[in-house]
Tab-separated table of C-alpha atoms and ligand atoms in Angstrom:
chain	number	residue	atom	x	y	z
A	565	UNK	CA	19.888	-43.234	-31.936
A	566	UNK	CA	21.207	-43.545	-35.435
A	567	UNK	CA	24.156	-42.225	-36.954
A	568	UNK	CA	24.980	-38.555	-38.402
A	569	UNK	CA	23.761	-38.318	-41.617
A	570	UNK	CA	25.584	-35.719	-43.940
A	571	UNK	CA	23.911	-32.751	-45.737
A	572	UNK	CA	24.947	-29.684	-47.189
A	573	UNK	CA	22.863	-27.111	-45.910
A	574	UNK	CA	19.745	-27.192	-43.923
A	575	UNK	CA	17.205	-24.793	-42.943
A	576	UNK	CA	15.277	-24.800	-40.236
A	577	UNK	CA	11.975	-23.912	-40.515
A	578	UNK	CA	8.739	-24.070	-43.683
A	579	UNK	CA	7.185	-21.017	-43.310
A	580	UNK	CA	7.499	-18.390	-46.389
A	581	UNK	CA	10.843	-17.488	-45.860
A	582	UNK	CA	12.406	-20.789	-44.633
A	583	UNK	CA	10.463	-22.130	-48.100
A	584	UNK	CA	12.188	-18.916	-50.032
A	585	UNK	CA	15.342	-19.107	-48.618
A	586	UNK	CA	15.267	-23.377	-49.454
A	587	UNK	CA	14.518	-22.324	-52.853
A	588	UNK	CA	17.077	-20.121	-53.350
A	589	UNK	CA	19.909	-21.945	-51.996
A	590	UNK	CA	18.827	-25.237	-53.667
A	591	UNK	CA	19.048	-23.099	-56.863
A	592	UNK	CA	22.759	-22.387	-56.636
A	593	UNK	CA	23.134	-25.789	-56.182
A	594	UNK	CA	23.374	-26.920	-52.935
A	595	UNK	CA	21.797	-30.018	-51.526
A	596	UNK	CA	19.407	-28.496	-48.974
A	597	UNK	CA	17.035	-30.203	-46.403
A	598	UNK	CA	14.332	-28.168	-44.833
A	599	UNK	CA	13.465	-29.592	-41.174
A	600	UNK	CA	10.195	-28.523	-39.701
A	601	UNK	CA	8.683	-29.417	-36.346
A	602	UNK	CA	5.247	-29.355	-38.033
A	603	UNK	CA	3.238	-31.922	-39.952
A	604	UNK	CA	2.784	-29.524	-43.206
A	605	UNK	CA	3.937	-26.249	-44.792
A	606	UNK	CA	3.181	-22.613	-43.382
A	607	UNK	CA	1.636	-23.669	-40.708
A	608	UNK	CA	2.372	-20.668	-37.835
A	609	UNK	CA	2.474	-17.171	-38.827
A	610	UNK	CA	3.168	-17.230	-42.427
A	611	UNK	CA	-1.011	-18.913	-42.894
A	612	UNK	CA	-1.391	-16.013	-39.551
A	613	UNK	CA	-1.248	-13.059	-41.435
A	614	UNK	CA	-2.940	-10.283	-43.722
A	615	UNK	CA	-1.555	-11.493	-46.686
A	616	UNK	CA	-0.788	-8.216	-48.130
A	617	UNK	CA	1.923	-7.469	-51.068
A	618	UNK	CA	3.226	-4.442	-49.106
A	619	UNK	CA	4.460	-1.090	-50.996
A	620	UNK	CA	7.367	-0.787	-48.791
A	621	UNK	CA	5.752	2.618	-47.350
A	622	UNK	CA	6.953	2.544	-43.499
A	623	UNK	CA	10.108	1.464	-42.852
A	624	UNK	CA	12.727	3.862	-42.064
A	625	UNK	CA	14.407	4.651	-45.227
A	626	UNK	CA	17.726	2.198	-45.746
A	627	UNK	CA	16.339	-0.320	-43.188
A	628	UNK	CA	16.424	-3.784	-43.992
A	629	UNK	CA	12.813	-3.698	-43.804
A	630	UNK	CA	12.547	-0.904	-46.343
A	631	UNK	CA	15.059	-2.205	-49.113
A	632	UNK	CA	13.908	-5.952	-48.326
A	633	UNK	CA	10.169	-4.723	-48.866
A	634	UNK	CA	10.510	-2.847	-51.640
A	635	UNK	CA	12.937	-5.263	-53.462
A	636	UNK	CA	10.915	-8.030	-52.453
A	637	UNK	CA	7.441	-6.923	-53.784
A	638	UNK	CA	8.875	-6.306	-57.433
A	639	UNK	CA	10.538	-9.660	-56.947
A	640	UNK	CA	7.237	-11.704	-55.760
A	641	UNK	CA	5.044	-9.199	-58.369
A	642	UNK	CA	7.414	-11.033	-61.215
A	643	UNK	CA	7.165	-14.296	-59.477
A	644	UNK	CA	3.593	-14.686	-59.096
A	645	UNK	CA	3.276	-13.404	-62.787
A	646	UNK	CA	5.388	-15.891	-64.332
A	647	UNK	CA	3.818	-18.780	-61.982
A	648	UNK	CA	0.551	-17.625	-62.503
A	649	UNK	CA	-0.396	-17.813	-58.820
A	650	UNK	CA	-3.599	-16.200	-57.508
A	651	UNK	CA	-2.816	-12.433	-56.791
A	652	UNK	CA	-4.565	-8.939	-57.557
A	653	UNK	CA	-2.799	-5.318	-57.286
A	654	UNK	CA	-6.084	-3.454	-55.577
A	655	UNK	CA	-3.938	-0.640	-54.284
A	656	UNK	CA	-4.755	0.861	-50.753
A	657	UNK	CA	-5.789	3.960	-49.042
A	658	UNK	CA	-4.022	5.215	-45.862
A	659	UNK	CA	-7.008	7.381	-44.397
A	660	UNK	CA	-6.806	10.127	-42.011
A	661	UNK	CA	-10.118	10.465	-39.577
A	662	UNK	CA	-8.393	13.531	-37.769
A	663	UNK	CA	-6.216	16.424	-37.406
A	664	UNK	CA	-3.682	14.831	-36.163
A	665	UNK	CA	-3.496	12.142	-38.726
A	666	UNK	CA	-3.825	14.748	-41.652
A	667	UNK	CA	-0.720	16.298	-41.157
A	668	UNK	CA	1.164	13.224	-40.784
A	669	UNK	CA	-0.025	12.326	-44.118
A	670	UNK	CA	2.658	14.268	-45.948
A	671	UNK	CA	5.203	12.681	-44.128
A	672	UNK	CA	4.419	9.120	-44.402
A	673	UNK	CA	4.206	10.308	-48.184
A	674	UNK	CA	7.792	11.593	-47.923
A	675	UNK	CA	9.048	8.663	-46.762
A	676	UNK	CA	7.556	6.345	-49.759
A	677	UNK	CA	9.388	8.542	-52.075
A	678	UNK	CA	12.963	8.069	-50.092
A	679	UNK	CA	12.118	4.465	-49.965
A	680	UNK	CA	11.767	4.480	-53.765
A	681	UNK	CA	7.872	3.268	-53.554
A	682	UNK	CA	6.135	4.067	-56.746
A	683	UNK	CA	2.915	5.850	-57.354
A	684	UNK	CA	2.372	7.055	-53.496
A	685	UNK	CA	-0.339	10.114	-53.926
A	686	UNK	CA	-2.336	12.102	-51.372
A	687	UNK	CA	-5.605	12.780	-52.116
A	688	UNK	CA	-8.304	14.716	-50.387
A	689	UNK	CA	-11.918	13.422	-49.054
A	690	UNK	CA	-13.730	14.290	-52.320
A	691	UNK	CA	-11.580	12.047	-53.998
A	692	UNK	CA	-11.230	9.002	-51.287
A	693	UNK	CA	-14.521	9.324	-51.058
A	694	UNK	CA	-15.601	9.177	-54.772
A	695	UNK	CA	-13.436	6.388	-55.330
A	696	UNK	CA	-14.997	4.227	-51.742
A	697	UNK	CA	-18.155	5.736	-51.331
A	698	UNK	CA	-18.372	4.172	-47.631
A	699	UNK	CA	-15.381	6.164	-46.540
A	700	UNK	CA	-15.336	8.539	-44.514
A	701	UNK	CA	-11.924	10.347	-43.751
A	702	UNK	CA	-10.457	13.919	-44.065
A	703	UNK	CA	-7.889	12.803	-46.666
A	704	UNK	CA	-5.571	9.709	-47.798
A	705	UNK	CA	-2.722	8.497	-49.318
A	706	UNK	CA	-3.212	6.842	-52.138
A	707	UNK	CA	-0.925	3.164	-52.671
A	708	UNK	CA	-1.482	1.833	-56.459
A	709	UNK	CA	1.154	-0.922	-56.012
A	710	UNK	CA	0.166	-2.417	-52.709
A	711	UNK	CA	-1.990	-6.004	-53.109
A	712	UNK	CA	-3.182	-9.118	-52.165
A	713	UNK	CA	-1.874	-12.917	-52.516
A	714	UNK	CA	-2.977	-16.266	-51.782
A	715	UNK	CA	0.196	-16.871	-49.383
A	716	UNK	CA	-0.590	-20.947	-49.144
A	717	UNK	CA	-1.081	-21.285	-53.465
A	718	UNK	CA	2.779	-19.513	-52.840
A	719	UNK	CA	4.524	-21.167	-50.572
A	720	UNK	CA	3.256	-24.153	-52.194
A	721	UNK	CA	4.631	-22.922	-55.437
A	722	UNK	CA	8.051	-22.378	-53.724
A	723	UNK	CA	7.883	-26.084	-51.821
A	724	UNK	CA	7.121	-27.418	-55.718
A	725	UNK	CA	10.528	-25.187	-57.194
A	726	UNK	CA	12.451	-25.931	-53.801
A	727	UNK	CA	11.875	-29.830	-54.374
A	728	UNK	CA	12.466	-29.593	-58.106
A	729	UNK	CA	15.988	-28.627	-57.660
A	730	UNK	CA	16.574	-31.955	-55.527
A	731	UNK	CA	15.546	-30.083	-51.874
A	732	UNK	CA	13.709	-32.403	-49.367
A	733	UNK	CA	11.562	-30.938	-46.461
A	734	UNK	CA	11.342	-33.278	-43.315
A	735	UNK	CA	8.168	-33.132	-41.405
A	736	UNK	CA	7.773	-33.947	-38.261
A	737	UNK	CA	11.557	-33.044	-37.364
A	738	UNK	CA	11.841	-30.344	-34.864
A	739	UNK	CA	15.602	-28.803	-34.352
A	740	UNK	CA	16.209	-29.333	-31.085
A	741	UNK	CA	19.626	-28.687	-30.481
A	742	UNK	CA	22.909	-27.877	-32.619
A	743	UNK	CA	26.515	-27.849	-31.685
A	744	UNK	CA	28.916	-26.167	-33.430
A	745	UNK	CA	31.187	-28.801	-35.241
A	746	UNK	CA	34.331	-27.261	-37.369
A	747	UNK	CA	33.397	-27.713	-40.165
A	748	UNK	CA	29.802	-27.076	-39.648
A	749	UNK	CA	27.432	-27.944	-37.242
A	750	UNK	CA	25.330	-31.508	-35.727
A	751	UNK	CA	21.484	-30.715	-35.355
A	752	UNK	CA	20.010	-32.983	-32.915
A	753	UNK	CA	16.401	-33.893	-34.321
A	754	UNK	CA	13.825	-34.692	-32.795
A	755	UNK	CA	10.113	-35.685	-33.580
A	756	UNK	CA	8.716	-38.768	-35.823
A	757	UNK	CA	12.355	-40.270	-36.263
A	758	UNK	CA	15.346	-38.491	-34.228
A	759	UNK	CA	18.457	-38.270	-35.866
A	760	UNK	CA	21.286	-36.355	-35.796
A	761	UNK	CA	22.875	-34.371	-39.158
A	762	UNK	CA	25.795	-33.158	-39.765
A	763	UNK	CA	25.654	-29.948	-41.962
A	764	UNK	CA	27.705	-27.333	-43.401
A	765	UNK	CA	25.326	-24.471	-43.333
A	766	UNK	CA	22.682	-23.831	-41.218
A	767	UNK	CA	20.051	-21.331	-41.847
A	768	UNK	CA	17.693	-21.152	-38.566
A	769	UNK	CA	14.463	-19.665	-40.128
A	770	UNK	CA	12.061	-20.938	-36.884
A	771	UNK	CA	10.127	-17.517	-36.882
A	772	UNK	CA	8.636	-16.829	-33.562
A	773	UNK	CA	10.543	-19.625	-32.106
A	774	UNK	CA	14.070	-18.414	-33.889
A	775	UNK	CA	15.183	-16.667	-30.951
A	776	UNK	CA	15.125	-20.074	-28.631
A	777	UNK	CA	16.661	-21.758	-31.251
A	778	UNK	CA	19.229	-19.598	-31.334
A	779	UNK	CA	19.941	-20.224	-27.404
A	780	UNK	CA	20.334	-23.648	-28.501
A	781	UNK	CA	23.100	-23.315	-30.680
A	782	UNK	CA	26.055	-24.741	-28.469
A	783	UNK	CA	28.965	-22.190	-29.404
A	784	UNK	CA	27.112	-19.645	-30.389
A	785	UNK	CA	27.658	-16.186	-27.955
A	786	UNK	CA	24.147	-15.274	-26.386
A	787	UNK	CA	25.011	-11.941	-27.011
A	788	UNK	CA	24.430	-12.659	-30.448
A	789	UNK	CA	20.524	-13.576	-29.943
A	790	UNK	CA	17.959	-11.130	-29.427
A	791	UNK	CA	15.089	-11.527	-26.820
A	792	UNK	CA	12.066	-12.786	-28.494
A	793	UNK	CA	8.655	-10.752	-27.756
A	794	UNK	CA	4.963	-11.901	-28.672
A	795	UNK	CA	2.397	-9.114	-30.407
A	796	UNK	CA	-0.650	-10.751	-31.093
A	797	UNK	CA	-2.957	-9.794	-33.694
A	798	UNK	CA	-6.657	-10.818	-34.183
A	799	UNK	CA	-8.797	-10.601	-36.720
A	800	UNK	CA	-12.414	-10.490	-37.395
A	801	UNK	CA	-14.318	-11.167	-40.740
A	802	UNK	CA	-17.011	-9.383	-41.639
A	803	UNK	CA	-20.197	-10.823	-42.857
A	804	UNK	CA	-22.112	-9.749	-46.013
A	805	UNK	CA	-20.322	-8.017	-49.091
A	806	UNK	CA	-17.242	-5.796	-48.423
A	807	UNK	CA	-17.660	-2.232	-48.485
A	808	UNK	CA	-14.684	-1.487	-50.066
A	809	UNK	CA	-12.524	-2.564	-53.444
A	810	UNK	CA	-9.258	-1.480	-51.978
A	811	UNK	CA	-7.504	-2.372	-48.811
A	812	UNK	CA	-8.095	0.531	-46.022
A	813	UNK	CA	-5.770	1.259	-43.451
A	814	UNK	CA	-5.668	4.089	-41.054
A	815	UNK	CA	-2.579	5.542	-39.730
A	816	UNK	CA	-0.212	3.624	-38.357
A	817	UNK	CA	0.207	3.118	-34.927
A	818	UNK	CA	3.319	2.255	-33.034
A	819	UNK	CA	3.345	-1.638	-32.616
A	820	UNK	CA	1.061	-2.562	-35.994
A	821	UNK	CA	-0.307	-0.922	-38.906
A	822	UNK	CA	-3.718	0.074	-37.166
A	823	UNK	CA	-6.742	-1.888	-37.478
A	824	UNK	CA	-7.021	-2.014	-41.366
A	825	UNK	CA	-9.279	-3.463	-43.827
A	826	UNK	CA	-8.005	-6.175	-45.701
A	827	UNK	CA	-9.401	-8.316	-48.673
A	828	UNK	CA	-8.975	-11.979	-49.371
A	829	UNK	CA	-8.605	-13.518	-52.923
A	830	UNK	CA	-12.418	-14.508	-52.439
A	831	UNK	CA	-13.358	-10.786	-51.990
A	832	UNK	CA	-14.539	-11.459	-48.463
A	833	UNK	CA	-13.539	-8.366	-46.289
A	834	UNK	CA	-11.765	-8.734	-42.853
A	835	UNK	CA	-10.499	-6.327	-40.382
A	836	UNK	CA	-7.041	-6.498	-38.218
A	837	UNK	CA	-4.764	-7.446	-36.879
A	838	UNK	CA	-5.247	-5.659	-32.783
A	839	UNK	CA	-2.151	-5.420	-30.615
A	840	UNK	CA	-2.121	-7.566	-27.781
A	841	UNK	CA	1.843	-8.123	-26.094
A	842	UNK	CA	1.242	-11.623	-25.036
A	843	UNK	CA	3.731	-14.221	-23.374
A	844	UNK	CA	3.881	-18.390	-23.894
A	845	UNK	CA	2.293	-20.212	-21.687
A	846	UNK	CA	4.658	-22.782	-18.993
A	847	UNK	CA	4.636	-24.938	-22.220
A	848	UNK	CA	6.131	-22.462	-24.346
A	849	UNK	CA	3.259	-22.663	-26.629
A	850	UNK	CA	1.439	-19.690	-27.718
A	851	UNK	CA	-2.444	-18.629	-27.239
A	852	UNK	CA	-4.499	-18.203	-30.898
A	853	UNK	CA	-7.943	-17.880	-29.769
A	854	UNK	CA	-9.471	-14.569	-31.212
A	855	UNK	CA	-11.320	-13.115	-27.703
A	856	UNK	CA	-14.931	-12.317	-28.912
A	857	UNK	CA	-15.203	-9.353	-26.187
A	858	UNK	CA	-12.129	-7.296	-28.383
A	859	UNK	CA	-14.875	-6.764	-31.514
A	860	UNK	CA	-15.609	-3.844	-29.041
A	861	UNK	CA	-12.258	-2.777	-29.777
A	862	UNK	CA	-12.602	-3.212	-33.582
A	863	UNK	CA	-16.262	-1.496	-33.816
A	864	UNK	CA	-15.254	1.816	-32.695
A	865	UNK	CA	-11.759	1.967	-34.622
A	866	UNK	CA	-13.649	0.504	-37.893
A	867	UNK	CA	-16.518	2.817	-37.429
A	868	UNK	CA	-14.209	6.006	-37.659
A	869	UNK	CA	-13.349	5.460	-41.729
A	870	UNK	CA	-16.661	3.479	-41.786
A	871	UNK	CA	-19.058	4.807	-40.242
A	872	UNK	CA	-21.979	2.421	-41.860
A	873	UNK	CA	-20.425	-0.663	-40.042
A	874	UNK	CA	-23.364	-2.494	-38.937
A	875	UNK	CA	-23.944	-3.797	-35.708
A	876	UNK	CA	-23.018	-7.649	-35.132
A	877	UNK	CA	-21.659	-7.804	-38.559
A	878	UNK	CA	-18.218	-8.839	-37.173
A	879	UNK	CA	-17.253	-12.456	-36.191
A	880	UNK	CA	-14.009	-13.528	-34.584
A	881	UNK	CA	-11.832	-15.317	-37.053
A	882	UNK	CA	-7.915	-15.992	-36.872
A	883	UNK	CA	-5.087	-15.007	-34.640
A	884	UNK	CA	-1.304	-14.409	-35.613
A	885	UNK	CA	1.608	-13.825	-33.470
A	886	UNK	CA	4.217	-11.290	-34.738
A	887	UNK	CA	7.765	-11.662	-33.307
A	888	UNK	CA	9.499	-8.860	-32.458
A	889	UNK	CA	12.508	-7.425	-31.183
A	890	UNK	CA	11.377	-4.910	-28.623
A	891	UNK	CA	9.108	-4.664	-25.912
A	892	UNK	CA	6.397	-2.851	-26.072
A	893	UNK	CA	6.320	0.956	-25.740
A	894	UNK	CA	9.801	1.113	-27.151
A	895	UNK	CA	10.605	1.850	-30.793
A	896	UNK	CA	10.118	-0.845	-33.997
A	897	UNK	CA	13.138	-2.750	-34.697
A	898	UNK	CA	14.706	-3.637	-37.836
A	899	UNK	CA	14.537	-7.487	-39.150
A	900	UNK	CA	17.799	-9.186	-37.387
A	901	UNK	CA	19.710	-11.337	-39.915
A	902	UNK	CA	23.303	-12.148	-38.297
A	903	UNK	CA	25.447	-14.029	-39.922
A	904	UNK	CA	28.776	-15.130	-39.548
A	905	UNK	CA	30.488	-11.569	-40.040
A	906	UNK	CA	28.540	-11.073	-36.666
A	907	UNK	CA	28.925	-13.781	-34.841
A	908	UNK	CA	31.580	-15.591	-36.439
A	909	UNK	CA	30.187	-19.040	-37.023
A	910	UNK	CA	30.978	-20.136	-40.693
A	911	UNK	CA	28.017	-20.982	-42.262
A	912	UNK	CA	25.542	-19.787	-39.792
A	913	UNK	CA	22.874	-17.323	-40.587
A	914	UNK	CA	20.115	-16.559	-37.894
A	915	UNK	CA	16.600	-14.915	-38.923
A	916	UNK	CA	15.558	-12.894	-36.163
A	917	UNK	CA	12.407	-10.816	-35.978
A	918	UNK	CA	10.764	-11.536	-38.958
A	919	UNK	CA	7.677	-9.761	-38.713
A	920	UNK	CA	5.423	-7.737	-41.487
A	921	UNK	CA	6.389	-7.356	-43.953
A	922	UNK	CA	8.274	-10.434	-43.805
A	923	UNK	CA	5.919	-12.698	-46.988
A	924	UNK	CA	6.551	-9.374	-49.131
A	925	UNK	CA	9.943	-9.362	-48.316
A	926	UNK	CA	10.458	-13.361	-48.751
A	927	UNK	CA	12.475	-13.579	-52.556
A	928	UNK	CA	14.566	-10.797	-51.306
A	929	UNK	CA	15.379	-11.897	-47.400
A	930	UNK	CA	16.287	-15.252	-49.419
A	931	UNK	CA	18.885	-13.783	-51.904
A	932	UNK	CA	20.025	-12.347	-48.587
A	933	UNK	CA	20.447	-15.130	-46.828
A	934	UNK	CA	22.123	-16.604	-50.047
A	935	UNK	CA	24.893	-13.780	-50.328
A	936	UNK	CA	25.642	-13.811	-46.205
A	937	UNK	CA	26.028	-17.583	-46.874
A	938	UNK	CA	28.221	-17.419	-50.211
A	939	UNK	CA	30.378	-14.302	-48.679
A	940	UNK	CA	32.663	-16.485	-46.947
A	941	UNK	CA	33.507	-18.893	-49.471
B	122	FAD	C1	-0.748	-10.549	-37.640
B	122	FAD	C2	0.284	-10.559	-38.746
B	122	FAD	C3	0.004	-9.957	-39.971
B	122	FAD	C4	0.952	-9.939	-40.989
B	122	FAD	N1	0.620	-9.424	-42.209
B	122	FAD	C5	1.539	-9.440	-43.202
B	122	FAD	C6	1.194	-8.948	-44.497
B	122	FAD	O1	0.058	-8.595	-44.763
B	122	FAD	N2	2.168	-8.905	-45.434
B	122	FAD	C7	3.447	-9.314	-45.183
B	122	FAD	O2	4.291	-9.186	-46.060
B	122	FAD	N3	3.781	-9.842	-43.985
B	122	FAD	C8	2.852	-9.934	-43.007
B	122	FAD	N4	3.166	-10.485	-41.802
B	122	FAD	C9	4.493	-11.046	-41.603
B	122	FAD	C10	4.656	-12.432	-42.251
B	122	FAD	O3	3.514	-13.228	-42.006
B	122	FAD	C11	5.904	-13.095	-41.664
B	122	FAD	O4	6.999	-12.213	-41.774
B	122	FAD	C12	6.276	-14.381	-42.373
B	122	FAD	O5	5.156	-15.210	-42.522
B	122	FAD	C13	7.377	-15.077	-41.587
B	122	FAD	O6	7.685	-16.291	-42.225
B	122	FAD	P1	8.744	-17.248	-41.544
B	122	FAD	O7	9.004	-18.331	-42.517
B	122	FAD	O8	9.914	-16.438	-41.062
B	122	FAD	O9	8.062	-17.758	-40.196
B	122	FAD	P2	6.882	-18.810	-39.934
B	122	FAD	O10	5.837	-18.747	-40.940
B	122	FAD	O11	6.484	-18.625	-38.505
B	122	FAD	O12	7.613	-20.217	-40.067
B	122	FAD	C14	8.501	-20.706	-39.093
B	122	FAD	C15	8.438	-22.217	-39.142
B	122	FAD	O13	9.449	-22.755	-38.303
B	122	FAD	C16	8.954	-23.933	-37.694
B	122	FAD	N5	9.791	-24.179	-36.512
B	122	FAD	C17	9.905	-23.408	-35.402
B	122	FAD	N6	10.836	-23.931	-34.572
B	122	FAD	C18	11.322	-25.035	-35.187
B	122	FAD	C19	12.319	-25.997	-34.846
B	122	FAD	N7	13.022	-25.900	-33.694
B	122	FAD	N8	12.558	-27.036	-35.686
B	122	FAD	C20	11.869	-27.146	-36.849
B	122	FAD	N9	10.902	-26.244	-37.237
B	122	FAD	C21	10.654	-25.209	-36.417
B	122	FAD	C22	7.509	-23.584	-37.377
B	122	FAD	O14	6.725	-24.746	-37.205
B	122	FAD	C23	7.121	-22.786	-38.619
B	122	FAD	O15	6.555	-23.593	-39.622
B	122	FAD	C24	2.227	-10.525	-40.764
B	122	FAD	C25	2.505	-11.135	-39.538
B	122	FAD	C26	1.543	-11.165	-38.537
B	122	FAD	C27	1.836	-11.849	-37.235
């Protein structure tokens, strides 16, 4: 075992927000080292997702979620302008296939508005329908400002600005352990070549795995660390040409946004993510196989805003795993960021629950994590 090596600040974690928050804090200055247990960027849920550019339509109004969101798209809108990344504003229909799901149109509407989303609209079936002639539905919300990204060409865009500004990631180097060390904190790091590093500030951006971290951190009050559930999501692509030129999502459900229709930067349509609590395995590792038997599952929801849906046109493609804060059956939580007004570690911040719409949200969780940090000095 070596000796500690200084740094300034290091966060744990290269998904999009560890990469955002890197970026941000190298930008102020700081001499930042990202450490990440995997051999390359964006490798768990932030390549797991539907890489939607969410409206911010959801979220209870004031949440983190819902300021985060709605900052966060303008933010990432700007961004992917100015870098010329790969990105298209196709706008998205919230569809309504009953009663039910009619009248809590208006609301959902409502709260867009009080979360300051722009251009929310409800429209009827004549219109839906004239603008996606596959759909079938009794009415819709229209979203103009919702979209679609190419999350890898962005993260690698933020690796590129985080390195720039003198950051260095470290792959292969898995936080295993961190004691609290006035001033700052030793991280015990393991993988290709352990070391242990001394640090100032420590931002623990581990996603799914954040929670367990955060047990690690000798000094740190348990109460202070949520439990960590597992929701996974499958997906299944569709082959042939999509039937639609906007995203389509039906109403939300409690855990996930409903079985939705979602369009990648190639045009190719594909349908998910399911909700499916799962727990790690005796390993702690976590199950991505997409069970064929659950297109059952997706056939019937699909088939009530599109009807047409052909028969074996589904195949399984991609899992992701979305960490949250409460078990199933009990209400969404907010995302957790605690920091050391909470817990009262200097230079400690702690991602917790980082689930959709966590890439939308990435810029703004980042100048976040930036202000919690700089609050104290
Ligand atoms: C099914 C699904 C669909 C989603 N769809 C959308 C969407 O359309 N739009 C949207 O805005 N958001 C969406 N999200 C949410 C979004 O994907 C996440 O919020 C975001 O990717 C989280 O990024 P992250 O950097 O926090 O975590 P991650 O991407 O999980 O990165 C965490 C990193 O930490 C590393 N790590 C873990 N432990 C350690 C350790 N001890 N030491 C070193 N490294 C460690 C991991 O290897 C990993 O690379 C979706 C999520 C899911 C699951």
């Amino acid at each position: 075992m070596s000796d500690v090596y200084e740094i300034e600040t290091a966060v744990i974690g290269a998904g999009a927000v560890g990469l955002a928050c890197a970026r941000a804090l190298a930008m102020t200055g700081r001499e930042v080292v990202v450490l990440e247990r995997a051999g390359a960027i964006g490798t768990e849920t932030s390549s797991r997702n539907s890489e939607v550019i969410h409206a911010g339509i959801y979220y209870p109004a004031g949440s983190l979620k819902a300021r985060a969101c709605v900052e966060g798209r303008r933010l990432l809108h700007a961004y992917l302008e100015a870098h010329r990344l790969p990105y298209r504003q196709c706008g998205k229909f919230i569809v309504a296939t009953d009663e039910a799901q009619a009248e809590a149109l208006p609301a959902i509407a409502a709260r867009a508005r009080e979360n300051g989303v722009e251009g929310t609209e409800e429209i009827d079936a004549v219109r839906a329908v004239k603008a996606e002639p596959q759909l079938s539905c009794l009415a819709a919300l229209h979203s103009p400002v919702t979209g679609i990204l190419d999350s890898h060409a962005y993260m690698l865009s933020l690796q590129g600005e985080f390195e720039d500004h003198g950051g260095v990631i470290a792959f292969h180097a898995e936080a295993e352990a961190i004691e609290v060390c006035s001033p700052g904190f030793v991280i015990q790091v393991g993988g290709d070549a352990p070391m242990r590093l001394h640090a100032r500030e420590v931002v623990n951006a581990a996603g799914l795995h954040a929670p367990a971290l955060g047990h690690r951190i000798e000094g740190l009050d348990p109460a202070f660390v949520p439990a960590a559930h597992f929701a996974k999501g499958s997906y299944f692509a569709l082959s042939g040409r999509a039937p639609f030129s906007r995203l389509i999502y039906p109403a939300p459900e409690q855990a996930g946004l409903g079985i939705h229709l979602t369009l990648d930067m190639g045009g190719q349509a594909r349908f998910g993510p399911d909700v499916e609590w799962v727990e790690p395995g005796a390993d702690g590792g976590l199950d991505y196989s997409v069970d064929p038997a659950r297109g059952e599952i997706f056939y019937e929801a699909i088939r009530r805003y599109w009807p047409a849906l052909p028969a074996g046109a589904l195949v399984p493609a991609y899992a992701g795993i979305r960490p949250k804060l409460q078990n199933p059956g009990e209400p969404p939580r907010d995302f957790c960021i605690s920091g050391p007004d909470e817990h009262g570690l200097a230079g400690l911040v702690n991602l917790f629950g980082i689930e959709s719409p966590g890439l939308t949200a990435s810029l703004s969780l980042a100048d976040y994590v930036v202000a919690r940090l700089d609050e104290e000095y």
